[in-house]
mmCIF file of C-alpha atoms in Angstrom:
data_model
loop_
_atom_site.group_PDB
_atom_site.id
_atom_site.type_symbol
_atom_site.label_atom_id
_atom_site.label_comp_id
_atom_site.label_asym_id
_atom_site.label_seq_id
_atom_site.Cartn_x
_atom_site.Cartn_y
_atom_site.Cartn_z
ATOM 1 C CA MET A 1 -21.470 176.325 70.835
ATOM 2 C CA GLY A 2 -22.448 180.011 70.972
ATOM 3 C CA ALA A 3 -20.828 180.983 67.611
ATOM 4 C CA LEU A 4 -22.225 177.865 65.846
ATOM 5 C CA LEU A 5 -25.867 178.647 67.175
ATOM 6 C CA LYS A 6 -25.462 182.253 65.933
ATOM 7 C CA LEU A 7 -24.386 181.009 62.340
ATOM 8 C CA VAL A 8 -27.399 178.481 62.419
ATOM 9 C CA ASP A 9 -29.708 181.348 63.445
ATOM 10 C CA ALA A 10 -28.416 183.612 60.632
ATOM 11 C CA LEU A 11 -28.790 180.870 58.051
ATOM 12 C CA LEU A 12 -32.366 180.175 59.336
ATOM 13 C CA PHE A 13 -33.194 183.784 59.407
ATOM 14 C CA LEU A 14 -32.033 184.377 55.618
ATOM 15 C CA ALA A 15 -33.879 181.058 54.578
ATOM 16 C CA PHE A 16 -37.012 182.132 56.284
ATOM 17 C CA LEU A 17 -36.842 185.753 54.854
ATOM 18 C CA LEU A 18 -36.325 184.414 51.248
ATOM 19 C CA LEU A 19 -39.025 181.574 51.596
ATOM 20 C CA ALA A 20 -41.521 184.382 52.895
ATOM 21 C CA VAL A 21 -41.050 186.264 49.570
ATOM 22 C CA VAL A 22 -40.504 183.455 47.103
ATOM 23 C CA VAL A 23 -43.134 180.875 48.241
ATOM 24 C CA PRO A 24 -46.109 183.287 47.318
ATOM 25 C CA LEU A 25 -44.537 184.174 44.034
ATOM 26 C CA ILE A 26 -43.918 180.746 42.694
ATOM 27 C CA ASP A 27 -45.921 178.071 44.611
ATOM 28 C CA PHE A 28 -49.075 179.806 45.256
ATOM 29 C CA GLN A 29 -49.493 180.191 41.412
ATOM 30 C CA GLU A 30 -50.632 176.532 41.559
ATOM 31 C CA VAL A 31 -53.683 177.212 43.666
ATOM 32 C CA PHE A 32 -54.583 180.923 42.822
ATOM 33 C CA PRO A 33 -55.789 182.178 39.350
ATOM 34 C CA LYS A 34 -53.026 183.510 37.132
ATOM 35 C CA SER A 35 -54.848 186.874 37.003
ATOM 36 C CA PHE A 36 -53.585 187.533 40.637
ATOM 37 C CA TYR A 37 -49.953 187.736 39.440
ATOM 38 C CA PRO A 38 -48.167 190.243 37.268
ATOM 39 C CA ASP A 39 -46.853 188.862 33.905
ATOM 40 C CA PHE A 40 -43.165 188.898 35.223
ATOM 41 C CA VAL A 41 -43.951 186.594 38.062
ATOM 42 C CA ILE A 42 -45.718 184.120 35.733
ATOM 43 C CA ASP A 43 -42.615 184.473 33.387
ATOM 44 C CA LEU A 44 -40.454 183.585 36.468
ATOM 45 C CA LYS A 45 -42.251 180.525 37.259
ATOM 46 C CA SER A 46 -42.027 179.522 33.663
ATOM 47 C CA TRP A 47 -38.437 180.175 33.496
ATOM 48 C CA TYR A 48 -38.022 178.078 36.793
ATOM 49 C CA VAL A 49 -39.995 175.091 35.420
ATOM 50 C CA ALA A 50 -37.924 175.179 32.116
ATOM 51 C CA GLN A 51 -34.494 175.431 33.830
ATOM 52 C CA SER A 52 -35.293 172.705 36.537
ATOM 53 C CA GLY A 53 -37.531 170.417 34.740
ATOM 54 C CA ASP A 54 -39.752 170.485 37.716
ATOM 55 C CA TYR A 55 -42.549 168.244 36.480
ATOM 56 C CA LEU A 56 -44.569 168.410 39.650
ATOM 57 C CA MET A 57 -45.216 172.312 38.954
ATOM 58 C CA VAL A 58 -46.342 171.408 35.480
ATOM 59 C CA GLU A 59 -48.520 168.524 36.133
ATOM 60 C CA ALA A 60 -49.622 169.639 39.619
ATOM 61 C CA PRO A 61 -50.903 166.242 40.905
ATOM 62 C CA HIS A 62 -53.490 166.430 43.586
ATOM 63 C CA PHE A 63 -51.067 165.722 46.452
ATOM 64 C CA VAL A 64 -48.766 168.549 45.440
ATOM 65 C CA VAL A 65 -51.901 170.999 45.367
ATOM 66 C CA GLY A 66 -52.568 169.689 48.788
ATOM 67 C CA LEU A 67 -49.131 170.368 50.048
ATOM 68 C CA ILE A 68 -49.331 173.783 48.663
ATOM 69 C CA TRP A 69 -52.549 174.576 50.418
ATOM 70 C CA PHE A 70 -50.757 173.208 53.586
ATOM 71 C CA GLU A 71 -47.864 175.401 52.983
ATOM 72 C CA LEU A 72 -50.250 178.480 52.422
ATOM 73 C CA LEU A 73 -52.364 177.778 55.531
ATOM 74 C CA PHE A 74 -49.837 176.560 57.954
ATOM 75 C CA GLN A 75 -46.076 176.839 56.852
ATOM 76 C CA TRP A 76 -46.106 180.125 55.431
ATOM 77 C CA PRO A 77 -47.495 182.016 58.660
ATOM 78 C CA LEU A 78 -45.046 179.916 60.685
ATOM 79 C CA LEU A 79 -42.160 181.740 58.596
ATOM 80 C CA PHE A 80 -43.574 185.054 59.776
ATOM 81 C CA LEU A 81 -43.720 183.950 63.237
ATOM 82 C CA ASN A 82 -40.242 182.712 63.182
ATOM 83 C CA LEU A 83 -39.089 185.896 61.657
ATOM 84 C CA TYR A 84 -40.797 187.855 64.243
ATOM 85 C CA ALA A 85 -39.763 185.712 66.958
ATOM 86 C CA PHE A 86 -36.030 185.877 65.852
ATOM 87 C CA LEU A 87 -35.951 189.617 65.334
ATOM 88 C CA SER A 88 -37.621 190.351 68.874
ATOM 89 C CA SER A 89 -35.750 187.494 70.714
ATOM 90 C CA LYS A 90 -38.876 185.708 71.798
ATOM 91 C CA ALA A 91 -38.401 182.617 74.007
ATOM 92 C CA TRP A 92 -40.945 180.626 71.815
ATOM 93 C CA PHE A 93 -38.685 180.766 68.751
ATOM 94 C CA ASN A 94 -37.398 177.291 69.511
ATOM 95 C CA THR A 95 -41.071 176.006 69.577
ATOM 96 C CA THR A 96 -42.133 177.632 66.194
ATOM 97 C CA CYS A 97 -38.776 176.634 64.628
ATOM 98 C CA LEU A 98 -39.284 173.112 65.616
ATOM 99 C CA ILE A 99 -42.920 173.099 64.379
ATOM 100 C CA TYR A 100 -41.874 174.535 61.156
ATOM 101 C CA GLY A 101 -39.010 172.095 60.726
ATOM 102 C CA VAL A 102 -41.192 169.020 61.319
ATOM 103 C CA SER A 103 -43.834 170.108 58.958
ATOM 104 C CA LEU A 104 -41.279 170.967 56.165
ATOM 105 C CA VAL A 105 -39.639 167.561 56.684
ATOM 106 C CA SER A 106 -42.841 165.924 56.476
ATOM 107 C CA SER A 107 -44.147 167.711 53.302
ATOM 108 C CA MET A 108 -40.731 167.252 51.762
ATOM 109 C CA SER A 109 -40.705 163.516 52.368
ATOM 110 C CA ALA A 110 -43.825 163.174 50.319
ATOM 111 C CA THR A 111 -42.417 165.199 47.630
ATOM 112 C CA MET A 112 -38.908 163.637 47.724
ATOM 113 C CA GLY A 113 -40.646 160.094 47.635
ATOM 114 C CA GLU A 114 -42.333 161.049 44.404
ATOM 115 C CA VAL A 115 -39.325 162.730 42.660
ATOM 116 C CA VAL A 116 -36.885 160.282 43.523
ATOM 117 C CA GLY A 117 -39.104 157.360 43.061
ATOM 118 C CA SER A 118 -40.406 158.253 39.678
ATOM 119 C CA ASN A 119 -36.938 158.388 38.129
ATOM 120 C CA ARG A 120 -38.155 161.531 36.205
ATOM 121 C CA ALA A 121 -36.305 164.208 38.153
ATOM 122 C CA SER A 122 -33.257 165.863 36.774
ATOM 123 C CA ASN A 123 -30.204 166.568 38.915
ATOM 124 C CA THR A 124 -31.006 170.188 38.886
ATOM 125 C CA LEU A 125 -34.512 169.379 40.286
ATOM 126 C CA LEU A 126 -32.749 167.217 43.042
ATOM 127 C CA THR A 127 -30.186 169.857 43.718
ATOM 128 C CA ILE A 128 -33.252 172.261 44.387
ATOM 129 C CA TYR A 129 -35.288 170.083 46.507
ATOM 130 C CA TRP A 130 -32.631 168.468 48.760
ATOM 131 C CA PRO A 131 -31.713 171.791 50.442
ATOM 132 C CA PHE A 132 -35.447 172.190 51.499
ATOM 133 C CA MET A 133 -35.080 168.874 53.241
ATOM 134 C CA GLY A 134 -31.932 169.981 54.927
ATOM 135 C CA LEU A 135 -33.473 173.314 55.924
ATOM 136 C CA GLY A 136 -36.142 171.322 57.655
ATOM 137 C CA VAL A 137 -33.768 169.301 59.603
ATOM 138 C CA LEU A 138 -31.795 172.334 60.487
ATOM 139 C CA ALA A 139 -34.853 174.068 61.894
ATOM 140 C CA MET A 140 -35.874 170.969 63.797
ATOM 141 C CA LEU A 141 -32.464 170.589 65.307
ATOM 142 C CA ARG A 142 -32.523 174.426 66.175
ATOM 143 C CA GLY A 143 -35.860 173.979 67.840
ATOM 144 C CA LEU A 144 -34.462 171.178 70.086
ATOM 145 C CA VAL A 145 -31.463 173.128 71.278
ATOM 146 C CA PRO A 146 -32.506 174.845 74.544
ATOM 147 C CA CYS A 147 -32.195 178.298 75.303
ATOM 148 C CA SER A 148 -28.949 178.659 77.498
ATOM 149 C CA SER A 149 -28.773 182.517 77.469
ATOM 150 C CA LYS A 150 -30.007 182.724 81.097
ATOM 151 C CA ALA A 151 -27.692 181.855 84.039
ATOM 152 C CA THR A 152 -28.696 179.630 86.694
ATOM 153 C CA ILE A 153 -28.500 180.814 90.378
ATOM 154 C CA ASN A 154 -26.676 178.474 92.678
ATOM 155 C CA GLY A 155 -26.923 179.050 96.293
ATOM 156 C CA PRO A 156 -29.493 180.106 98.914
ATOM 157 C CA ARG A 157 -32.696 181.372 97.679
ATOM 158 C CA PRO A 158 -33.732 184.948 98.318
ATOM 159 C CA SER A 159 -36.010 185.536 101.195
ATOM 160 C CA ASN A 160 -39.590 186.434 100.537
ATOM 161 C CA GLY A 161 -39.965 188.603 103.688
ATOM 162 C CA ARG A 162 -41.808 185.989 105.685
ATOM 163 C CA LYS A 163 -40.497 184.078 108.616
ATOM 164 C CA LYS A 164 -40.947 180.374 108.903
ATOM 165 C CA ARG A 165 -42.895 178.929 111.753
ATOM 166 C CA ALA A 166 -41.900 175.666 113.377
#
């Protein structure tokens, strides 16, 4: 179990690190003016849209813009909290991981409902979006696994220096 947990932690760490960099470059272009970004980043988003056929990035329906604001204000800071908690072995890593996983699965459910239900998504777009749903589930499961790094003490309790009175 310990090796599997370390593998999951490594996968989550790499995913969190990648998303902490990629999300502001691609997704946030929908809510911030293009003048905030250098030309090569705008070209990167254009290339992504052309390759994947991501019509949600082209059309930017209101619910997608709302989800991007949710990502900016809630999920993106949680990525940094998760990275910090992982690197510094904080006990609250499970909690922030669970919160991030639940929020990612919730937002991806709305997105996947649109993408799958519209019958407009290419196979490439689906292969890009499904791993995000898997990442959310993996983060939720990691958040539910208790920390078992501390051994439990069995036997008599240590004395606190006071005598009991009858």
